[in-house]
Tab-separated table of C-alpha atoms in Angstrom:
chain	number	residue	atom	x	y	z
A	1	ARG	CA	67.592	207.738	95.878
A	2	CYS	CA	70.923	206.702	95.816
A	3	GLN	CA	70.775	203.443	97.038
A	4	LEU	CA	67.577	202.789	94.345
A	5	ARG	CA	70.584	203.665	91.774
A	6	GLU	CA	73.120	201.706	93.364
A	7	LEU	CA	70.460	198.170	93.553
A	8	ILE	CA	69.636	198.653	89.759
A	9	THR	CA	73.181	199.844	88.349
A	10	SER	CA	74.539	196.830	90.215
A	11	ALA	CA	72.156	194.685	88.769
A	12	ALA	CA	73.061	195.459	85.877
A	13	TYR	CA	76.311	195.790	86.074
A	14	VAL	CA	75.881	191.791	86.634
A	15	GLU	CA	73.989	191.180	83.726
A	16	LEU	CA	76.521	193.218	81.772
A	17	LEU	CA	79.181	191.135	83.278
A	18	SER	CA	77.615	187.743	82.925
A	19	ARG	CA	77.543	188.351	79.174
A	20	GLN	CA	80.630	189.124	78.891
A	21	ILE	CA	81.631	186.132	80.823
A	22	LEU	CA	79.544	184.132	78.556
A	23	ILE	CA	81.683	185.666	75.370
A	24	LEU	CA	85.245	184.951	77.254
A	25	LEU	CA	83.510	181.403	77.438
A	26	GLN	CA	82.733	180.826	74.198
A	27	SER	CA	86.405	181.904	72.800
A	28	GLY	CA	88.209	179.391	75.508
A	29	ALA	CA	89.009	182.456	77.666
A	30	ILE	CA	88.226	180.386	80.998
A	31	LYS	CA	90.788	182.490	83.494
A	32	ALA	CA	89.402	185.554	81.833
A	33	ALA	CA	85.962	184.328	82.822
A	34	GLU	CA	86.406	183.744	86.505
A	35	THR	CA	88.295	186.561	86.529
A	36	VAL	CA	85.010	188.686	85.656
A	37	GLN	CA	82.951	186.410	87.987
A	38	GLY	CA	84.696	187.624	90.634
A	39	ASP	CA	83.695	191.314	89.537
A	40	VAL	CA	79.676	189.896	89.536
A	41	ARG	CA	80.499	188.584	92.976
A	42	LEU	CA	81.255	191.740	94.110
A	43	HIS	CA	78.102	193.698	92.298
A	44	ALA	CA	75.552	190.582	93.450
A	45	SER	CA	76.794	191.414	97.190
A	46	LYS	CA	75.714	194.946	97.145
A	47	VAL	CA	72.442	194.083	95.573
A	48	GLU	CA	71.869	191.257	98.019
A	49	GLY	CA	73.011	194.178	101.120
A	50	ILE	CA	70.288	196.446	99.792
A	51	VAL	CA	67.695	194.019	99.472
A	52	LEU	CA	68.377	192.306	103.092
A	53	ALA	CA	68.016	196.353	104.505
A	54	GLY	CA	64.328	195.623	103.387
A	55	ALA	CA	63.725	199.289	101.942
A	56	LEU	CA	63.699	198.148	98.454
A	57	SER	CA	62.068	194.365	98.964
A	58	CYS	CA	59.801	195.784	96.836
A	59	ILE	CA	62.024	196.395	93.679
A	60	HIS	CA	63.419	193.245	94.081
A	61	ARG	CA	60.827	191.002	93.585
A	62	GLU	CA	58.912	193.106	90.710
A	63	PHE	CA	61.923	193.860	88.349
A	64	ALA	CA	63.933	190.581	86.954
A	65	LEU	CA	66.753	192.814	86.466
A	66	VAL	CA	67.240	192.608	90.269
A	67	ARG	CA	65.629	189.609	91.211
A	68	GLN	CA	67.819	186.802	88.957
A	69	VAL	CA	71.111	188.328	90.422
A	70	PRO	CA	72.070	186.058	92.296
A	71	VAL	CA	70.289	183.083	89.879
A	72	ARG	CA	72.689	184.634	87.280
A	73	GLN	CA	75.422	184.226	89.627
A	74	MET	CA	74.847	180.277	89.905
A	75	VAL	CA	74.222	180.149	86.142
A	76	ASN	CA	77.860	181.979	85.829
A	77	ASP	CA	79.609	179.567	88.230
A	78	GLY	CA	77.778	176.398	86.386
A	79	LEU	CA	78.815	177.908	82.846
A	80	ILE	CA	82.583	177.926	83.813
A	81	LEU	CA	82.812	174.711	85.651
A	82	PHE	CA	81.156	173.220	82.037
A	83	ALA	CA	83.837	174.970	80.464
A	84	GLN	CA	86.731	173.090	82.796
A	85	SER	CA	84.997	170.010	81.850
A	86	ASP	CA	83.807	169.490	85.622
A	87	PHE	CA	80.316	168.361	84.683
A	88	GLU	CA	78.836	166.824	87.510
A	89	LEU	CA	79.477	169.974	89.755
A	90	ALA	CA	77.943	172.550	86.912
A	91	ALA	CA	74.982	170.171	86.823
A	92	LYS	CA	74.742	170.708	90.544
A	93	HIS	CA	74.814	174.631	90.178
A	94	PHE	CA	72.228	174.160	87.164
A	95	ARG	CA	69.906	172.565	89.399
A	96	ASP	CA	70.171	175.098	92.392
A	97	ALA	CA	69.881	177.901	89.830
A	98	MET	CA	66.496	176.424	88.229
A	99	GLU	CA	65.270	175.747	92.099
A	100	LEU	CA	66.267	179.566	93.134
A	101	GLN	CA	64.400	180.549	90.025
A	102	GLN	CA	61.380	178.192	90.391
A	103	SER	CA	60.864	179.555	94.301
A	104	LEU	CA	61.850	183.208	93.270
A	105	THR	CA	59.177	183.167	90.747
A	106	ALA	CA	56.782	181.875	93.152
A	107	ALA	CA	57.457	184.446	95.614
A	108	SER	CA	56.465	186.919	93.074
A	109	ASN	CA	53.303	185.782	92.030
A	110	ASN	CA	52.643	185.670	95.447
A	111	ASP	CA	53.391	189.325	96.389
A	112	SER	CA	51.274	190.431	93.284
A	113	SER	CA	48.747	192.164	94.591
A	114	THR	CA	51.198	194.671	96.798
A	115	LEU	CA	53.745	195.150	94.083
A	116	MET	CA	53.892	198.010	92.146
A	117	ASN	CA	53.968	199.014	88.376
A	118	THR	CA	56.622	201.281	86.909
A	119	ASP	CA	53.951	204.092	87.355
A	120	ASP	CA	53.847	203.511	90.725
A	121	LEU	CA	57.809	204.481	90.871
A	122	SER	CA	57.013	208.013	90.382
A	123	SER	CA	55.709	208.627	94.142
A	124	THR	CA	56.670	209.899	96.871
A	125	ILE	CA	58.310	207.335	98.134
A	126	TYR	CA	60.133	206.128	95.406
A	127	PRO	CA	61.786	208.078	92.550
A	128	SER	CA	60.573	208.138	88.253
A	129	TRP	CA	62.922	205.736	86.352
A	130	LYS	CA	63.625	208.751	84.585
A	131	ASP	CA	65.064	210.325	87.079
A	132	LEU	CA	67.471	207.758	87.743
A	133	ASP	CA	69.380	208.497	83.924
A	134	SER	CA	69.164	205.300	82.799
A	135	PRO	CA	70.935	203.318	85.483
A	136	THR	CA	70.500	199.566	84.130
A	137	LEU	CA	72.992	201.027	81.234
A	138	GLY	CA	70.341	199.736	78.657
A	139	PHE	CA	70.226	196.527	79.792
A	140	GLY	CA	67.327	194.261	80.503
A	141	ALA	CA	66.793	190.748	81.876
A	142	ASP	CA	64.571	187.815	81.143
A	143	PRO	CA	61.647	187.299	83.341
A	144	SER	CA	62.449	183.507	83.984
A	145	LEU	CA	66.247	181.853	83.500
A	146	ALA	CA	64.996	178.571	83.874
A	147	VAL	CA	64.825	177.429	80.083
A	148	GLU	CA	68.723	178.662	80.445
A	149	CYS	CA	69.255	176.389	83.361
A	150	ILE	CA	67.348	173.401	82.113
A	151	ASN	CA	69.032	173.625	78.832
A	152	ASN	CA	72.549	173.748	80.306
A	153	LEU	CA	71.474	171.247	82.870
A	154	SER	CA	70.473	168.622	79.767
A	155	LEU	CA	73.953	169.601	78.738
A	156	CYS	CA	76.016	168.633	81.317
A	157	LEU	CA	74.082	165.760	82.118
A	158	LEU	CA	74.607	164.454	77.922
A	159	TYR	CA	78.359	165.097	78.560
A	160	SER	CA	78.554	163.495	81.832
A	161	GLY	CA	78.561	160.087	80.159
A	162	LYS	CA	76.167	158.425	82.638
A	163	MET	CA	73.797	157.686	79.999
A	164	ARG	CA	70.872	156.083	82.089
A	165	SER	CA	70.710	158.361	84.842
A	166	ALA	CA	71.019	161.319	82.685
A	167	VAL	CA	68.266	159.846	80.590
A	168	HIS	CA	66.250	158.903	83.959
A	169	GLU	CA	66.966	163.115	85.423
A	170	MET	CA	65.683	164.317	81.976
A	171	GLU	CA	62.711	162.165	81.663
A	172	SER	CA	61.688	163.050	85.720
A	173	LEU	CA	61.983	167.179	84.628
A	174	ILE	CA	59.322	166.505	81.870
A	175	ARG	CA	57.208	164.613	84.083
A	176	LYS	CA	56.813	167.106	86.546
A	177	ASP	CA	56.050	169.931	84.587
A	178	PRO	CA	56.301	169.585	80.733
A	179	CYS	CA	55.130	173.094	79.846
A	180	GLU	CA	58.297	174.417	81.633
A	181	HIS	CA	60.871	172.103	81.198
A	182	LEU	CA	60.356	170.585	77.855
A	183	THR	CA	62.662	173.137	76.115
A	184	GLU	CA	64.114	172.409	72.562
A	185	GLY	CA	67.627	172.313	74.240
A	186	LEU	CA	66.242	169.475	76.455
A	187	ALA	CA	64.799	167.542	73.827
A	188	PHE	CA	67.724	167.719	71.192
A	189	ASN	CA	69.938	166.430	74.184
A	190	LEU	CA	67.482	163.679	75.511
A	191	CYS	CA	66.981	162.755	71.990
A	192	THR	CA	70.690	162.241	71.199
A	193	LEU	CA	71.256	160.040	74.490
A	194	TYR	CA	68.405	157.762	73.065
A	195	GLU	CA	70.021	157.610	69.885
A	196	LEU	CA	73.340	156.637	72.118
A	197	GLY	CA	71.800	154.175	74.437
A	198	SER	CA	69.002	152.390	72.615
A	199	ASP	CA	68.988	150.716	69.225
A	200	GLY	CA	67.291	151.752	65.796
A	201	GLU	CA	63.648	151.080	66.727
A	202	GLU	CA	63.934	151.610	70.197
A	203	CYS	CA	65.507	154.937	69.454
A	204	THR	CA	62.297	156.271	67.282
A	205	LYS	CA	59.725	155.008	69.592
A	206	ARG	CA	61.318	157.023	72.627
A	207	LYS	CA	61.938	160.071	69.919
A	208	LYS	CA	57.889	159.657	68.407
A	209	ARG	CA	56.323	159.507	72.341
A	210	LEU	CA	58.283	162.389	73.500
A	211	GLN	CA	57.102	164.537	70.188
A	212	ARG	CA	53.901	163.536	71.497
A	213	VAL	CA	54.570	164.809	74.779
A	214	ALA	CA	54.856	168.004	73.196
A	215	LYS	CA	52.135	168.178	70.860
A	216	ARG	CA	49.858	167.272	74.100
A	217	PHE	CA	50.954	170.433	75.833
A	218	PHE	CA	51.066	172.492	72.760
A	219	LEU	CA	54.419	173.293	72.965
A	220	HIS	CA	54.629	174.630	69.115
A	221	ASP	CA	58.215	176.327	69.629
A	222	ILE	CA	59.577	173.107	69.903
A	223	GLY	CA	60.789	171.904	66.115
A	224	VAL	CA	60.752	169.051	64.696
A	225	GLU	CA	64.449	169.098	64.267
A	226	SER	CA	64.800	168.879	68.067
A	227	PHE	CA	63.703	165.269	68.086
A	228	ARG	CA	66.456	163.935	65.211
A	229	LEU	CA	63.833	162.195	63.560
A	230	ASN	CA	64.827	161.035	59.722
C-alpha cells in the first residue's frame, strides 16, 4: 500500500510540476522552469524505480497518470529547449516523446485482456483508491500526449526555418496516419509553411488538398480556420 501511494503521488507531482513549467515558460522564466524540471526528474525516477520492481506494473499500464510520466518528462525537456530557441533539439525530444507514447499505447492495448478496472483495485492485492486519501492530488492525465507532441513538433519545424524539410516531415506524418497526426495545430502550421513557400495559386491548392484529407477521414474537429483559407 505504501508503495502504491508513493507511485501515484510521484506521478501526480510530475503532472502538477509540468503544469507549473508551462506557466513559467509562458512568462519567460526559463531558468525557473529548468529548476522545476529537476524536481520532475526526481519524481519520474521514483516512478520508474517502482515500476521496474514489477509489483505494480499493471498500475503503470492501466492508469495514464502513471503511464505518461516518461513522455511528460520528454515533452517538458522539449518545451524548455524550444523556449531557448534550440528548435532542432526540441523537435528531436518531441519525436522521441511521440514514439514512446505510441509504444506505450500499443503495449497498453495489447495487455487489455489482463488489465484491471478501477473496481478490481479493491481486491485483496491492491487497496481501494478511496483508501489512499486522494494521492493524485486531484490531477488526472490525458489518455495520450500524442496530439501535444505533434503540435509542438510542427511548431518546432515551423520555427526551424527549413521549410522544405519541415513540410516534408509534416506531410509524411499525415500520410502515415491522418486520423492520429492531422491535428488543428499541425494543419495550421503546415498551411503557414505553404504560405511562406508557395505562390498564391499553388498555396491555395495545397491547403484545399489538406482540407479534403481532413474531410475524407471525418476529422470534423479541425475548423476551417486551421487551413487559413480566405
